[in-house]
C-alpha positions as CSV (number, residue, x, y, z in Angstrom):
1,X,224.4,-17.1,149.4
2,X,222.4,-19.3,147.3
3,X,223.1,-22.2,150.0
4,X,221.1,-20.4,152.3
5,X,218.7,-19.4,149.6
6,X,217.8,-22.9,149.1
7,X,217.2,-23.9,152.5
8,X,215.4,-21.4,153.2
9,X,213.0,-22.0,150.2
10,X,213.2,-25.7,151.3
11,X,212.1,-25.0,155.0
12,X,209.1,-22.7,153.6
13,X,207.6,-25.3,151.3
14,X,208.1,-27.8,154.3
15,X,205.9,-25.4,156.6
16,X,203.1,-24.9,154.0
17,X,203.0,-28.7,153.3
18,X,202.7,-29.2,157.0
19,X,200.6,-27.0,157.4
20,X,198.5,-28.7,154.1
21,X,198.2,-31.8,156.4
22,X,197.7,-30.4,159.4
23,X,194.4,-29.4,158.0
24,X,193.3,-32.4,156.1
25,X,194.5,-34.7,158.5
26,X,192.3,-34.0,161.4
27,X,189.7,-34.2,158.9
28,X,190.2,-37.6,157.4
29,X,189.0,-38.9,161.8
30,X,185.5,-39.7,162.1
31,X,183.4,-37.5,163.7
32,X,184.3,-34.1,164.3
33,X,183.8,-31.4,166.7
34,X,180.0,-29.8,166.0
35,X,178.7,-33.4,167.1
36,X,181.0,-33.5,169.6
37,X,179.5,-30.2,170.9
38,X,175.8,-31.4,170.3
39,X,176.3,-34.3,172.3
40,X,177.1,-31.9,174.9
41,X,174.2,-29.7,174.7
42,X,172.0,-32.7,174.1
43,X,173.5,-34.3,177.7
44,X,172.5,-31.0,179.5
45,X,168.9,-31.1,178.0
46,X,169.7,-28.4,175.4
47,X,168.3,-27.3,172.0
48,X,169.4,-29.9,168.8
49,X,167.8,-28.4,166.4
50,X,169.3,-27.9,163.1
51,X,169.3,-23.9,163.6
52,X,171.9,-24.8,166.7
53,X,174.3,-27.4,165.0
54,X,174.3,-24.0,162.0
55,X,175.7,-22.1,164.3
56,X,177.9,-24.3,165.5
57,X,179.5,-25.3,162.4
58,X,180.4,-21.4,161.5
59,X,182.0,-21.0,164.9
60,X,184.2,-23.8,164.7
61,X,184.7,-23.1,161.1
62,X,183.4,-26.8,159.9
63,X,180.9,-25.3,158.1
64,X,179.5,-28.7,155.7
65,X,178.1,-26.4,153.2
66,X,181.4,-25.0,152.5
67,X,183.4,-26.5,150.0
68,X,186.7,-28.1,151.7
69,X,189.0,-25.8,149.5
70,X,187.2,-22.6,150.5
71,X,187.8,-24.4,154.3
72,X,191.5,-25.0,153.6
73,X,192.0,-21.3,152.5
74,X,189.7,-20.1,155.4
75,X,192.2,-22.0,157.6
76,X,195.1,-20.8,155.5
77,X,194.1,-16.7,156.4
78,X,192.7,-17.4,160.0
79,X,196.3,-18.5,160.7
80,X,197.8,-15.6,158.9
81,X,196.2,-13.6,160.8
82,X,196.6,-15.5,164.5
83,X,193.3,-16.9,164.8
84,X,193.5,-20.6,165.7
85,X,190.2,-21.2,166.0
86,X,187.9,-22.2,169.5
87,X,188.9,-25.5,171.3
88,X,186.3,-28.1,172.0
89,X,187.9,-29.6,174.8
90,X,187.2,-26.1,176.7
91,X,184.3,-25.1,174.6
92,X,184.5,-21.9,174.0
93,X,188.1,-21.2,175.1
94,X,190.4,-20.0,172.1
95,X,192.6,-22.9,171.2
96,X,195.6,-20.2,171.3
97,X,194.4,-19.6,174.9
98,X,194.7,-22.8,176.0
99,X,198.1,-24.4,174.0
100,X,199.6,-20.9,175.8
101,X,198.4,-21.9,179.4
102,X,200.4,-25.7,178.6
103,X,203.0,-24.5,176.6
104,X,205.3,-23.0,179.6
105,X,204.7,-26.2,181.2
106,X,206.1,-29.1,178.8
107,X,209.0,-26.3,177.9
108,X,210.0,-25.9,181.7
109,X,209.4,-30.0,181.8
110,X,210.5,-31.4,179.0
111,X,213.5,-28.6,178.4
112,X,214.8,-29.1,181.8
113,X,215.1,-32.6,181.6
114,X,216.1,-33.0,177.6
115,X,219.5,-30.4,179.0
116,X,219.9,-32.8,182.4
117,X,220.1,-36.2,179.6
118,X,222.3,-34.6,176.9
119,X,225.0,-33.4,179.5
120,X,224.6,-36.2,181.8
121,X,224.9,-38.7,178.7
122,X,227.4,-36.3,177.1
123,X,229.9,-36.6,180.4
124,X,229.1,-40.0,180.7
125,X,229.7,-41.2,177.3
126,X,233.3,-39.0,177.2
127,X,234.8,-40.9,180.2
128,X,233.3,-44.1,178.8
129,X,234.8,-43.6,175.6
130,X,238.4,-42.9,176.7
131,X,238.4,-45.6,179.3
132,X,237.1,-48.0,177.1
133,X,237.8,-51.9,177.5
134,X,237.4,-51.0,181.6
135,X,234.5,-51.9,184.0
136,X,232.9,-48.7,182.6
137,X,231.8,-50.3,179.4
138,X,228.7,-52.0,181.7
139,X,227.5,-48.6,182.0
140,X,226.1,-48.9,178.1
141,X,224.3,-51.8,178.1
142,X,222.8,-50.8,181.7
143,X,221.7,-47.2,180.0
144,X,220.6,-48.8,176.5
145,X,218.4,-51.4,179.0
146,X,216.9,-48.3,180.4
147,X,215.9,-46.7,177.4
148,X,214.4,-49.2,175.6
149,X,211.9,-48.8,179.0
150,X,208.6,-48.0,177.8
151,X,208.2,-43.9,179.2
152,X,204.7,-45.4,180.8
153,X,205.9,-47.7,182.8
154,X,209.3,-46.5,184.2
155,X,206.5,-43.7,185.0
156,X,204.6,-46.2,186.7
157,X,207.6,-47.5,188.7
158,X,208.7,-44.2,190.2
159,X,205.3,-43.6,191.0
160,X,204.7,-46.5,192.9
161,X,208.1,-46.2,195.1
162,X,208.7,-42.9,195.5
163,X,205.6,-41.6,195.3
164,X,203.2,-43.9,196.7
165,X,205.6,-46.8,199.1
166,X,208.1,-43.4,200.5
167,X,205.6,-40.6,199.7
168,X,208.8,-38.6,199.0
169,X,207.1,-37.0,196.1
170,X,203.3,-36.2,195.2
171,X,201.9,-38.9,192.6
172,X,200.2,-36.1,190.5
173,X,199.5,-32.9,189.6
174,X,201.8,-29.8,188.3
175,X,201.5,-27.8,191.5
176,X,199.7,-27.5,194.9
177,X,196.5,-26.4,194.0
178,X,196.4,-24.1,197.4
179,X,199.1,-21.6,195.9
180,X,197.8,-19.6,193.1
181,X,200.2,-19.6,189.7
182,X,202.5,-16.8,189.3
183,X,206.4,-16.6,190.0
184,X,206.5,-16.4,193.7
185,X,208.6,-18.5,195.4
186,X,206.3,-21.2,196.9
187,X,204.2,-21.3,193.7
188,X,207.8,-22.4,191.8
189,X,209.1,-24.9,194.6
190,X,205.4,-26.5,194.9
191,X,206.2,-26.9,190.8
192,X,209.7,-28.1,191.0
193,X,208.8,-30.2,193.5
194,X,205.9,-31.8,191.8
195,X,207.6,-32.3,188.5
196,X,210.7,-34.0,189.9
197,X,209.5,-37.5,189.2
198,X,208.1,-36.8,185.3
199,X,211.4,-35.0,184.9
200,X,213.6,-37.9,186.2
201,X,211.5,-40.3,184.0
202,X,212.5,-38.1,181.0
203,X,216.5,-38.3,182.1
204,X,216.5,-42.1,182.8
205,X,214.8,-42.9,179.5
206,X,217.2,-40.7,177.3
207,X,220.3,-40.6,178.8
208,X,221.7,-44.0,177.2
209,X,221.4,-43.0,173.8
210,X,223.4,-39.7,174.1
211,X,225.9,-41.9,176.1
212,X,226.4,-44.9,174.0
213,X,226.1,-42.1,170.9
214,X,228.9,-40.1,173.0
215,X,231.0,-42.8,173.8
216,X,231.2,-44.5,169.8
217,X,232.6,-40.9,168.9
218,X,235.0,-40.6,171.1
219,X,236.4,-44.0,170.3
220,X,236.4,-42.8,166.5
221,X,238.2,-39.7,167.9
222,X,240.6,-41.6,169.4
223,X,242.2,-43.1,167.2
224,X,242.8,-40.0,164.6
225,X,246.4,-38.6,164.4
226,X,245.7,-35.1,166.2
227,X,245.0,-37.6,169.7
228,X,248.6,-39.6,168.8
229,X,250.2,-35.4,168.5
230,X,248.9,-34.7,171.2
231,X,250.0,-37.9,173.6
232,X,253.5,-37.3,171.6
233,X,254.0,-33.4,172.5
234,X,253.3,-34.9,176.6
235,X,250.1,-32.9,177.4
236,X,248.0,-33.9,180.3
237,X,245.5,-36.6,179.5
238,X,242.9,-34.8,181.4
239,X,243.2,-32.2,178.7
240,X,243.9,-34.8,175.8
241,X,240.4,-36.0,176.5
242,X,238.5,-32.7,177.1
243,X,240.3,-30.1,174.7
244,X,240.9,-32.6,171.4
245,X,239.2,-35.8,171.9
246,X,235.7,-34.5,173.3
247,X,235.7,-31.9,172.0
248,X,235.5,-33.1,168.3
249,X,233.6,-35.7,169.5
250,X,231.1,-34.2,170.6
251,X,229.8,-31.8,167.4
252,X,227.3,-34.4,166.2
253,X,225.6,-34.8,169.1
254,X,225.2,-31.3,169.7
255,X,223.4,-30.9,166.0
256,X,221.3,-34.1,167.6
257,X,220.6,-32.2,170.9
258,X,219.8,-28.7,168.6
259,X,216.8,-31.1,166.9
260,X,215.7,-32.5,169.9
261,X,214.7,-29.3,171.2
262,X,212.4,-28.8,168.4
263,X,210.7,-31.7,169.8
264,X,210.5,-30.4,172.8
265,X,206.8,-28.2,172.8
266,X,205.4,-31.8,171.6
267,X,205.7,-33.3,175.6
268,X,205.6,-36.5,177.0
269,X,202.1,-37.4,176.3
270,X,202.2,-40.7,178.6
271,X,204.9,-39.1,181.1
272,X,202.4,-36.7,181.6
273,X,198.8,-39.0,181.6
274,X,200.6,-40.6,184.2
275,X,201.7,-37.9,186.6
276,X,198.7,-35.7,185.5
277,X,200.6,-32.8,184.0
278,X,199.1,-30.2,182.7
279,X,201.7,-29.8,179.6
280,X,201.0,-30.1,175.8
281,X,200.8,-33.7,175.5
282,X,197.7,-34.3,177.9
283,X,196.3,-31.6,175.8
284,X,196.9,-33.1,172.7
285,X,195.5,-36.6,174.2
286,X,192.3,-34.4,175.3
287,X,192.3,-32.8,171.8
288,X,192.2,-35.8,170.0
289,X,189.6,-37.6,172.2
290,X,187.2,-34.8,171.7
291,X,187.8,-34.8,167.5
292,X,189.0,-30.9,168.9
293,X,190.4,-30.1,165.1
294,X,191.3,-26.2,165.9
295,X,193.5,-27.6,169.2
296,X,195.1,-30.1,167.3
297,X,195.5,-27.8,164.4
298,X,196.9,-24.8,167.0
299,X,199.3,-28.1,169.0
300,X,200.4,-29.5,165.1
301,X,202.0,-25.9,164.3
302,X,203.4,-25.8,167.2
303,X,205.2,-28.6,166.9
304,X,205.9,-28.8,163.7
305,X,207.7,-24.9,163.8
306,X,209.6,-26.0,166.6
307,X,210.9,-28.9,164.5
308,X,211.7,-26.8,161.3
309,X,212.9,-24.1,162.7
310,X,215.8,-26.2,164.7
311,X,216.5,-28.3,162.0
312,X,216.8,-24.5,159.9
313,X,219.3,-23.6,162.5
314,X,221.4,-26.5,162.9
315,X,221.6,-26.7,158.8
316,X,222.5,-22.8,158.8
317,X,225.0,-23.6,161.5
318,X,226.5,-25.9,159.8
319,X,226.7,-23.9,156.4
320,X,229.2,-21.8,158.7
321,X,231.1,-24.5,160.4
322,X,231.9,-26.8,157.8
323,X,232.2,-25.2,154.6
324,X,232.0,-28.0,152.4
325,X,228.3,-28.6,153.3
326,X,228.2,-25.6,150.7
327,X,230.3,-27.3,148.0
328,X,228.2,-27.3,144.8
329,X,225.4,-25.4,146.1
């Protein structure tokens, strides 16, 4: 029990530290959201007198007449109430609404792509590790080279080949604008069609890491005594590979996969930008460009909670699976 209490206490402190950084880091950037709104208002011929600026400061929670500590306390209080503030990028929409509109797109795209790359990498890594020393080993350098290729470059290549030259897939967007977003067959098919190239970019870039990790663990597992015992019993090679070697070799990859799921909500900023995909990554870039404190803090909060939650689940599961991790706690 002490082990689990210590883990929970650690993650509570980590969450508080992340929330504190989440508040102060955007305010260290040059400019502020009020300046952004005032510039927009001036471009449209609106009034820029001090009373308007003061009203914007109070609305956005960036009151220059209020001490930074008081703003920090108010920020934590608003978080407890679920109030993330008003987004400057899409003023006057609440930041929570902007996030909840974009988050499903990213979760579906990056989540499915992560699952596909993990499954493909584990399967290929199992086979390559089992048949080490054969021509299959040539898959390892090929996939690791692809993993080293920048996301945006690979995305541009896929757009140029499959989107522009062959015209198999659309170039931009998350769905055909003629359809109304909703759970209907036409919209879902359009969303899948538009998400194919972005997902393919993520899969190609990340499958090499899973393959290499699984391959190395398979090679290590095959030197263990239980593999030799299984061979001595006369078991089929396919059974030894799947039920003995792969079953034990996959454990570190499963832990890494659980943690990577926490980063799913952060999206893939470069990939989403290349394809103009309506995900959370594009909104984060838009928030940084507009000094949108509320939207930046809201997105960072979602990412922080997801990553800490995934790590907490992994730690707790390891405590259940392997009692040695609880030793001395």
